[in-house]
Amino acid sequence: MVGLPTFFHDLIEPDVVVRQQEALAAARIRMQEELNAQAEKYKEKQRQLEEEKRRQKIAMWESMQEGKSYKEKRNQQEVESDASVSSTIPKSKPNKRPLRGAGYNPLSGEGGGTCSWRPGRRGGPSSGG
């Protein structure tokens, strides 16, 4: 090693460099295998979801052929999903007071606003015709 100072010759040993590169390559291979396994699991999960959707469409089509409404099925699913959501997360509505009084109507020009808008004069800056 021509261009390096002498203390670098002691630090750089070919066996150490080769071992580090082999360890790095092995780590890369292991990480790639893990990524491939995760990708395969994801693909399988997607296939299962697609199959479930296909079954639901077939069931909906069959129920429509029998004269049943698909909305009934959808409403049942919504009720079930709402029940599962409401059982897991209780929603509490705090007592809220209204933002404005009951007699407030912004179009009437009355009702307690401090700002009242009035249209300007017609004709613009010059009032002569």
CSV table of N, CA and C in Angstrom, one decimal:
chain,number,residue,atom,x,y,z
A,1,MET,N,0.8,-1.2,0.0
A,1,MET,CA,0.0,0.0,0.0
A,1,MET,C,0.9,1.2,0.0
A,2,VAL,N,0.9,1.8,-1.1
A,2,VAL,CA,1.9,2.9,-1.3
A,2,VAL,C,1.5,4.2,-0.7
A,3,GLY,N,0.3,4.6,-0.9
A,3,GLY,CA,-0.1,6.0,-0.5
A,3,GLY,C,-0.4,6.2,1.0
A,4,LEU,N,-0.6,5.1,1.7
A,4,LEU,CA,-1.0,5.2,3.1
A,4,LEU,C,0.2,5.4,4.1
A,5,PRO,N,-0.1,6.1,5.1
A,5,PRO,CA,1.0,6.2,6.1
A,5,PRO,C,1.2,4.8,6.8
A,6,THR,N,2.3,4.7,7.5
A,6,THR,CA,2.7,3.3,8.0
A,6,THR,C,1.7,2.9,9.1
A,7,PHE,N,1.1,3.7,9.9
A,7,PHE,CA,0.2,3.3,10.9
A,7,PHE,C,-1.1,2.6,10.4
A,8,PHE,N,-1.5,3.0,9.2
A,8,PHE,CA,-2.7,2.3,8.5
A,8,PHE,C,-2.4,0.9,8.1
A,9,HIS,N,-1.1,0.6,7.8
A,9,HIS,CA,-0.7,-0.8,7.4
A,9,HIS,C,-1.0,-1.7,8.6
A,10,ASP,N,-0.8,-1.3,9.8
A,10,ASP,CA,-1.1,-2.1,11.0
A,10,ASP,C,-2.6,-2.3,11.2
A,11,LEU,N,-3.4,-1.3,10.9
A,11,LEU,CA,-4.8,-1.4,11.2
A,11,LEU,C,-5.5,-2.2,10.2
A,12,ILE,N,-5.1,-2.2,8.9
A,12,ILE,CA,-5.8,-2.9,7.8
A,12,ILE,C,-5.2,-4.3,7.6
A,13,GLU,N,-6.0,-5.3,8.0
A,13,GLU,CA,-5.5,-6.7,7.7
A,13,GLU,C,-6.5,-7.3,6.7
A,14,PRO,N,-5.9,-8.0,5.8
A,14,PRO,CA,-6.8,-8.6,4.7
A,14,PRO,C,-7.8,-9.6,5.3
A,15,ASP,N,-7.4,-10.4,6.3
A,15,ASP,CA,-8.4,-11.4,6.8
A,15,ASP,C,-9.5,-10.7,7.5
A,16,VAL,N,-9.3,-9.6,8.2
A,16,VAL,CA,-10.3,-8.9,8.9
A,16,VAL,C,-11.3,-8.3,7.8
A,17,VAL,N,-10.8,-7.7,6.8
A,17,VAL,CA,-11.6,-7.1,5.8
A,17,VAL,C,-12.4,-8.2,5.1
A,18,VAL,N,-11.8,-9.3,4.8
A,18,VAL,CA,-12.6,-10.4,4.1
A,18,VAL,C,-13.7,-10.9,5.0
A,19,ARG,N,-13.4,-11.1,6.4
A,19,ARG,CA,-14.4,-11.5,7.3
A,19,ARG,C,-15.6,-10.5,7.4
A,20,GLN,N,-15.2,-9.2,7.4
A,20,GLN,CA,-16.3,-8.2,7.5
A,20,GLN,C,-17.2,-8.2,6.3
A,21,GLN,N,-16.5,-8.4,5.1
A,21,GLN,CA,-17.3,-8.4,3.9
A,21,GLN,C,-18.2,-9.7,3.8
A,22,GLU,N,-17.7,-10.8,4.3
A,22,GLU,CA,-18.5,-12.0,4.3
A,22,GLU,C,-19.7,-11.9,5.3
A,23,ALA,N,-19.4,-11.3,6.4
A,23,ALA,CA,-20.5,-11.1,7.4
A,23,ALA,C,-21.5,-10.1,6.9
A,24,LEU,N,-21.1,-9.1,6.2
A,24,LEU,CA,-22.0,-8.1,5.6
A,24,LEU,C,-22.8,-8.8,4.5
A,25,ALA,N,-22.2,-9.7,3.7
A,25,ALA,CA,-23.0,-10.4,2.6
A,25,ALA,C,-24.0,-11.4,3.3
A,26,ALA,N,-23.6,-12.0,4.3
A,26,ALA,CA,-24.5,-13.0,5.0
A,26,ALA,C,-25.6,-12.2,5.6
A,27,ALA,N,-25.4,-11.1,6.2
A,27,ALA,CA,-26.5,-10.3,6.8
A,27,ALA,C,-27.4,-9.8,5.7
A,28,ARG,N,-26.9,-9.4,4.6
A,28,ARG,CA,-27.7,-9.0,3.4
A,28,ARG,C,-28.6,-10.1,3.0
A,29,ILE,N,-28.0,-11.3,2.8
A,29,ILE,CA,-28.8,-12.5,2.4
A,29,ILE,C,-29.9,-12.8,3.4
A,30,ARG,N,-29.6,-12.8,4.7
A,30,ARG,CA,-30.5,-13.1,5.7
A,30,ARG,C,-31.7,-12.0,5.7
A,31,MET,N,-31.4,-10.8,5.6
A,31,MET,CA,-32.4,-9.7,5.5
A,31,MET,C,-33.3,-9.9,4.3
A,32,GLN,N,-32.6,-10.2,3.1
A,32,GLN,CA,-33.4,-10.4,1.9
A,32,GLN,C,-34.4,-11.6,2.1
A,33,GLU,N,-33.9,-12.7,2.7
A,33,GLU,CA,-34.8,-13.8,2.9
A,33,GLU,C,-36.0,-13.5,3.8
A,34,GLU,N,-35.7,-12.7,4.9
A,34,GLU,CA,-36.8,-12.2,5.8
A,34,GLU,C,-37.8,-11.4,5.0
A,35,LEU,N,-37.3,-10.5,4.1
A,35,LEU,CA,-38.1,-9.6,3.3
A,35,LEU,C,-39.0,-10.5,2.4
A,36,ASN,N,-38.4,-11.5,1.8
A,36,ASN,CA,-39.1,-12.4,0.9
A,36,ASN,C,-40.2,-13.1,1.6
A,37,ALA,N,-39.9,-13.6,2.8
A,37,ALA,CA,-40.9,-14.3,3.6
A,37,ALA,C,-42.1,-13.3,4.0
A,38,GLN,N,-41.8,-12.1,4.4
A,38,GLN,CA,-42.8,-11.1,4.7
A,38,GLN,C,-43.7,-10.8,3.4
A,39,ALA,N,-43.0,-10.7,2.3
A,39,ALA,CA,-43.7,-10.5,1.0
A,39,ALA,C,-44.7,-11.6,0.7
A,40,GLU,N,-44.2,-12.8,0.9
A,40,GLU,CA,-45.0,-14.0,0.7
A,40,GLU,C,-46.2,-14.0,1.6
A,41,LYS,N,-46.0,-13.7,2.9
A,41,LYS,CA,-47.1,-13.7,3.8
A,41,LYS,C,-48.2,-12.6,3.4
A,42,TYR,N,-47.7,-11.5,3.0
A,42,TYR,CA,-48.6,-10.4,2.5
A,42,TYR,C,-49.4,-10.8,1.3
A,43,LYS,N,-48.7,-11.5,0.3
A,43,LYS,CA,-49.4,-11.9,-0.8
A,43,LYS,C,-50.5,-12.9,-0.5
A,44,GLU,N,-50.2,-13.8,0.4
A,44,GLU,CA,-51.1,-14.8,0.9
A,44,GLU,C,-52.3,-14.2,1.5
A,45,LYS,N,-52.1,-13.2,2.4
A,45,LYS,CA,-53.1,-12.4,3.0
A,45,LYS,C,-54.0,-11.7,2.0
A,46,GLN,N,-53.4,-11.1,1.0
A,46,GLN,CA,-54.1,-10.4,0.0
A,46,GLN,C,-55.0,-11.4,-0.8
A,47,ARG,N,-54.4,-12.6,-1.1
A,47,ARG,CA,-55.2,-13.6,-1.8
A,47,ARG,C,-56.4,-14.0,-1.0
A,48,GLN,N,-56.2,-14.2,0.3
A,48,GLN,CA,-57.4,-14.5,1.2
A,48,GLN,C,-58.4,-13.5,1.2
A,49,LEU,N,-58.0,-12.2,1.2
A,49,LEU,CA,-59.0,-11.1,1.2
A,49,LEU,C,-59.7,-11.0,-0.1
A,50,GLU,N,-59.0,-11.2,-1.2
A,50,GLU,CA,-59.6,-11.3,-2.5
A,50,GLU,C,-60.7,-12.4,-2.6
A,51,GLU,N,-60.3,-13.6,-2.1
A,51,GLU,CA,-61.2,-14.7,-2.1
A,51,GLU,C,-62.4,-14.4,-1.2
A,52,GLU,N,-62.3,-13.8,-0.1
A,52,GLU,CA,-63.4,-13.4,0.8
A,52,GLU,C,-64.3,-12.4,0.1
A,53,LYS,N,-63.7,-11.4,-0.6
A,53,LYS,CA,-64.6,-10.5,-1.4
A,53,LYS,C,-65.3,-11.2,-2.5
A,54,ARG,N,-64.7,-12.1,-3.2
A,54,ARG,CA,-65.3,-12.8,-4.2
A,54,ARG,C,-66.5,-13.7,-3.7
A,55,ARG,N,-66.3,-14.3,-2.5
A,55,ARG,CA,-67.4,-15.1,-1.9
A,55,ARG,C,-68.5,-14.2,-1.6
A,56,GLN,N,-68.2,-13.0,-1.0
A,56,GLN,CA,-69.3,-12.1,-0.6
A,56,GLN,C,-70.1,-11.6,-1.9
A,57,LYS,N,-69.4,-11.3,-3.0
A,57,LYS,CA,-70.0,-10.9,-4.2
A,57,LYS,C,-70.9,-12.0,-4.7
A,58,ILE,N,-70.4,-13.2,-4.7
A,58,ILE,CA,-71.2,-14.4,-5.1
A,58,ILE,C,-72.5,-14.5,-4.2
A,59,ALA,N,-72.3,-14.4,-2.9
A,59,ALA,CA,-73.4,-14.6,-2.0
A,59,ALA,C,-74.4,-13.4,-2.3
A,60,MET,N,-74.0,-12.2,-2.5
A,60,MET,CA,-74.8,-11.1,-2.8
A,60,MET,C,-75.6,-11.3,-4.1
A,61,TRP,N,-74.9,-11.8,-5.1
A,61,TRP,CA,-75.6,-12.1,-6.4
A,61,TRP,C,-76.6,-13.2,-6.2
A,62,GLU,N,-76.3,-14.2,-5.5
A,62,GLU,CA,-77.3,-15.3,-5.3
A,62,GLU,C,-78.5,-14.8,-4.5
A,63,SER,N,-78.3,-13.9,-3.5
A,63,SER,CA,-79.4,-13.4,-2.7
A,63,SER,C,-80.3,-12.5,-3.6
A,64,MET,N,-79.6,-11.8,-4.5
A,64,MET,CA,-80.4,-10.9,-5.4
A,64,MET,C,-81.2,-11.8,-6.4
A,65,GLN,N,-80.7,-12.9,-6.8
A,65,GLN,CA,-81.4,-13.8,-7.7
A,65,GLN,C,-82.6,-14.4,-7.0
A,66,GLU,N,-82.5,-14.6,-5.7
A,66,GLU,CA,-83.6,-15.1,-4.9
A,66,GLU,C,-84.7,-14.1,-4.6
A,67,GLY,N,-84.3,-12.8,-4.9
A,67,GLY,CA,-85.3,-11.8,-4.6
A,67,GLY,C,-85.0,-11.0,-3.4
A,68,LYS,N,-84.0,-11.3,-2.7
A,68,LYS,CA,-83.6,-10.5,-1.5
A,68,LYS,C,-82.9,-9.3,-1.9
A,69,SER,N,-82.9,-8.3,-1.0
A,69,SER,CA,-82.2,-7.1,-1.3
A,69,SER,C,-80.8,-7.1,-0.7
A,70,TYR,N,-79.9,-6.7,-1.5
A,70,TYR,CA,-78.5,-6.7,-1.0
A,70,TYR,C,-78.3,-5.6,0.1
A,71,LYS,N,-79.2,-4.6,0.2
A,71,LYS,CA,-79.2,-3.6,1.2
A,71,LYS,C,-79.4,-4.2,2.6
A,72,GLU,N,-80.3,-5.2,2.7
A,72,GLU,CA,-80.5,-5.8,4.0
A,72,GLU,C,-79.2,-6.4,4.5
A,73,LYS,N,-78.5,-7.1,3.6
A,73,LYS,CA,-77.2,-7.7,4.0
A,73,LYS,C,-76.2,-6.6,4.5
A,74,ARG,N,-76.2,-5.5,3.7
A,74,ARG,CA,-75.2,-4.5,4.0
A,74,ARG,C,-75.6,-3.8,5.3
A,75,ASN,N,-76.9,-3.6,5.6
A,75,ASN,CA,-77.3,-3.0,6.8
A,75,ASN,C,-77.0,-3.9,8.0
A,76,GLN,N,-77.1,-5.2,7.8
A,76,GLN,CA,-76.8,-6.1,8.9
A,76,GLN,C,-75.3,-6.0,9.2
A,77,GLN,N,-74.5,-5.9,8.1
A,77,GLN,CA,-73.0,-5.8,8.3
A,77,GLN,C,-72.7,-4.5,9.0
A,78,GLU,N,-73.3,-3.4,8.7
A,78,GLU,CA,-73.1,-2.2,9.3
A,78,GLU,C,-73.5,-2.2,10.8
A,79,VAL,N,-74.6,-2.8,11.1
A,79,VAL,CA,-75.0,-3.0,12.5
A,79,VAL,C,-74.0,-3.8,13.3
A,80,GLU,N,-73.5,-4.9,12.7
A,80,GLU,CA,-72.5,-5.7,13.4
A,80,GLU,C,-71.2,-4.9,13.6
A,81,SER,N,-70.8,-4.2,12.5
A,81,SER,CA,-69.6,-3.4,12.7
A,81,SER,C,-69.7,-2.3,13.7
A,82,ASP,N,-70.9,-1.6,13.7
A,82,ASP,CA,-71.2,-0.6,14.7
A,82,ASP,C,-71.2,-1.1,16.1
A,83,ALA,N,-71.8,-2.3,16.2
A,83,ALA,CA,-71.8,-3.0,17.5
A,83,ALA,C,-70.4,-3.3,18.0
A,84,SER,N,-69.6,-3.8,17.1
A,84,SER,CA,-68.2,-4.2,17.5
A,84,SER,C,-67.4,-2.9,17.9
A,85,VAL,N,-67.6,-1.8,17.1
A,85,VAL,CA,-66.9,-0.6,17.4
A,85,VAL,C,-67.4,0.0,18.7
A,86,SER,N,-68.8,0.0,18.9
A,86,SER,CA,-69.3,0.6,20.1
A,86,SER,C,-68.9,-0.2,21.4
A,87,SER,N,-68.7,-1.5,21.2
A,87,SER,CA,-68.4,-2.3,22.4
A,87,SER,C,-66.9,-2.1,22.7
A,88,THR,N,-66.1,-1.8,21.8
A,88,THR,CA,-64.7,-1.6,22.1
A,88,THR,C,-64.4,-0.2,22.5
A,89,ILE,N,-65.0,0.8,21.9
A,89,ILE,CA,-64.7,2.2,22.3
A,89,ILE,C,-66.0,2.8,22.7
A,90,PRO,N,-66.2,3.1,24.0
A,90,PRO,CA,-67.4,3.8,24.4
A,90,PRO,C,-67.3,5.2,24.0
A,91,LYS,N,-68.3,5.7,23.3
A,91,LYS,CA,-68.3,7.1,22.9
A,91,LYS,C,-69.2,7.9,23.9
A,92,SER,N,-68.6,9.0,24.4
A,92,SER,CA,-69.3,9.8,25.4
A,92,SER,C,-69.5,11.2,24.7
A,93,LYS,N,-70.7,11.7,24.7
A,93,LYS,CA,-70.9,13.0,24.2
A,93,LYS,C,-71.1,14.0,25.4
A,94,PRO,N,-70.2,14.9,25.5
A,94,PRO,CA,-70.3,15.9,26.6
A,94,PRO,C,-71.5,16.8,26.3
A,95,ASN,N,-72.1,17.4,27.3
A,95,ASN,CA,-73.2,18.3,27.1
A,95,ASN,C,-72.6,19.6,26.5
A,96,LYS,N,-73.0,19.9,25.3
A,96,LYS,CA,-72.5,21.1,24.6
A,96,LYS,C,-73.6,22.1,24.5
A,97,ARG,N,-73.2,23.3,24.8
A,97,ARG,CA,-74.2,24.4,24.6
A,97,ARG,C,-74.1,24.9,23.2
A,98,PRO,N,-75.2,25.4,22.7
A,98,PRO,CA,-75.2,25.8,21.3
A,98,PRO,C,-74.3,27.0,21.1
A,99,LEU,N,-73.7,27.2,19.9
A,99,LEU,CA,-72.8,28.3,19.6
A,99,LEU,C,-73.6,29.7,19.7
A,100,ARG,N,-74.8,29.7,19.2
A,100,ARG,CA,-75.6,30.9,19.1
A,100,ARG,C,-76.9,30.7,19.7
A,101,GLY,N,-77.6,31.7,20.0
A,101,GLY,CA,-79.0,31.6,20.5
A,101,GLY,C,-79.9,31.0,19.5
A,102,ALA,N,-81.1,30.6,20.0
A,102,ALA,CA,-82.0,30.0,19.1
A,102,ALA,C,-82.6,31.0,18.1
A,103,GLY,N,-82.7,32.3,18.5
A,103,GLY,CA,-83.3,33.2,17.6
A,103,GLY,C,-82.3,33.8,16.6
A,104,TYR,N,-81.1,33.3,16.5
A,104,TYR,CA,-80.1,33.9,15.6
A,104,TYR,C,-80.4,33.5,14.1
A,105,ASN,N,-80.5,34.4,13.3
A,105,ASN,CA,-80.6,34.2,11.8
A,105,ASN,C,-79.7,35.2,11.1
A,106,PRO,N,-78.7,34.7,10.5
A,106,PRO,CA,-77.8,35.7,9.8
A,106,PRO,C,-78.4,36.4,8.6
A,107,LEU,N,-79.5,35.9,8.1
A,107,LEU,CA,-80.0,36.5,6.9
A,107,LEU,C,-81.0,37.6,7.3
A,108,SER,N,-81.5,37.7,8.5
A,108,SER,CA,-82.5,38.6,8.8
A,108,SER,C,-81.9,40.0,9.2
A,109,GLY,N,-80.7,40.1,9.6
A,109,GLY,CA,-80.1,41.3,9.9
A,109,GLY,C,-80.2,41.7,11.4
A,110,GLU,N,-80.9,40.8,12.1
A,110,GLU,CA,-81.1,41.1,13.5
A,110,GLU,C,-80.7,39.8,14.2
A,111,GLY,N,-80.6,39.9,15.5
A,111,GLY,CA,-80.3,38.7,16.2
A,111,GLY,C,-78.9,38.8,17.0
A,112,GLY,N,-78.4,40.0,17.2
A,112,GLY,CA,-77.4,40.1,18.1
A,112,GLY,C,-76.0,40.2,17.5
A,113,GLY,N,-75.8,40.4,16.2
A,113,GLY,CA,-74.5,40.6,15.7
A,113,GLY,C,-74.0,42.0,15.9
A,114,THR,N,-72.7,42.1,16.2
A,114,THR,CA,-72.1,43.5,16.3
A,114,THR,C,-71.8,44.1,15.0
A,115,CYS,N,-71.6,43.2,14.0
A,115,CYS,CA,-71.3,43.7,12.7
A,115,CYS,C,-72.5,43.7,11.8
A,116,SER,N,-72.9,44.8,11.2
A,116,SER,CA,-74.0,44.7,10.3
A,116,SER,C,-73.5,45.2,8.9
A,117,TRP,N,-73.7,44.4,7.9
A,117,TRP,CA,-73.2,44.7,6.6
A,117,TRP,C,-74.3,45.4,5.8
A,118,ARG,N,-74.0,46.5,5.2
A,118,ARG,CA,-74.9,47.2,4.3
A,118,ARG,C,-74.3,47.3,3.0
A,119,PRO,N,-75.0,47.2,1.9
A,119,PRO,CA,-74.5,47.4,0.6
A,119,PRO,C,-74.1,48.8,0.4
A,120,GLY,N,-73.0,49.0,-0.4
A,120,GLY,CA,-72.6,50.4,-0.7
A,120,GLY,C,-73.4,51.1,-1.7
A,121,ARG,N,-73.2,52.4,-1.9
A,121,ARG,CA,-73.9,53.1,-2.9
A,121,ARG,C,-73.6,52.6,-4.3
A,122,ARG,N,-74.6,52.7,-5.1
A,122,ARG,CA,-74.4,52.3,-6.5
A,122,ARG,C,-73.7,53.4,-7.2
A,123,GLY,N,-73.0,53.1,-8.3
A,123,GLY,CA,-72.4,54.1,-9.1
A,123,GLY,C,-70.9,54.3,-8.9
A,124,GLY,N,-70.3,53.7,-7.9
A,124,GLY,CA,-68.9,53.7,-7.7
A,124,GLY,C,-68.4,55.1,-7.2
A,125,PRO,N,-67.2,55.5,-7.5
A,125,PRO,CA,-66.6,56.7,-6.9
A,125,PRO,C,-67.2,58.0,-7.4
A,126,SER,N,-67.7,58.0,-8.6
A,126,SER,CA,-68.3,59.2,-9.1
A,126,SER,C,-69.8,59.1,-9.0
A,127,SER,N,-70.4,60.1,-8.4
A,127,SER,CA,-71.8,60.0,-8.2
A,127,SER,C,-72.6,60.7,-9.4
A,128,GLY,N,-71.9,61.3,-10.3
A,128,GLY,CA,-72.6,62.0,-11.4
A,128,GLY,C,-72.8,61.0,-12.5
A,129,GLY,N,-73.8,61.3,-13.4
A,129,GLY,CA,-74.2,60.4,-14.4
A,129,GLY,C,-73.9,60.8,-15.7
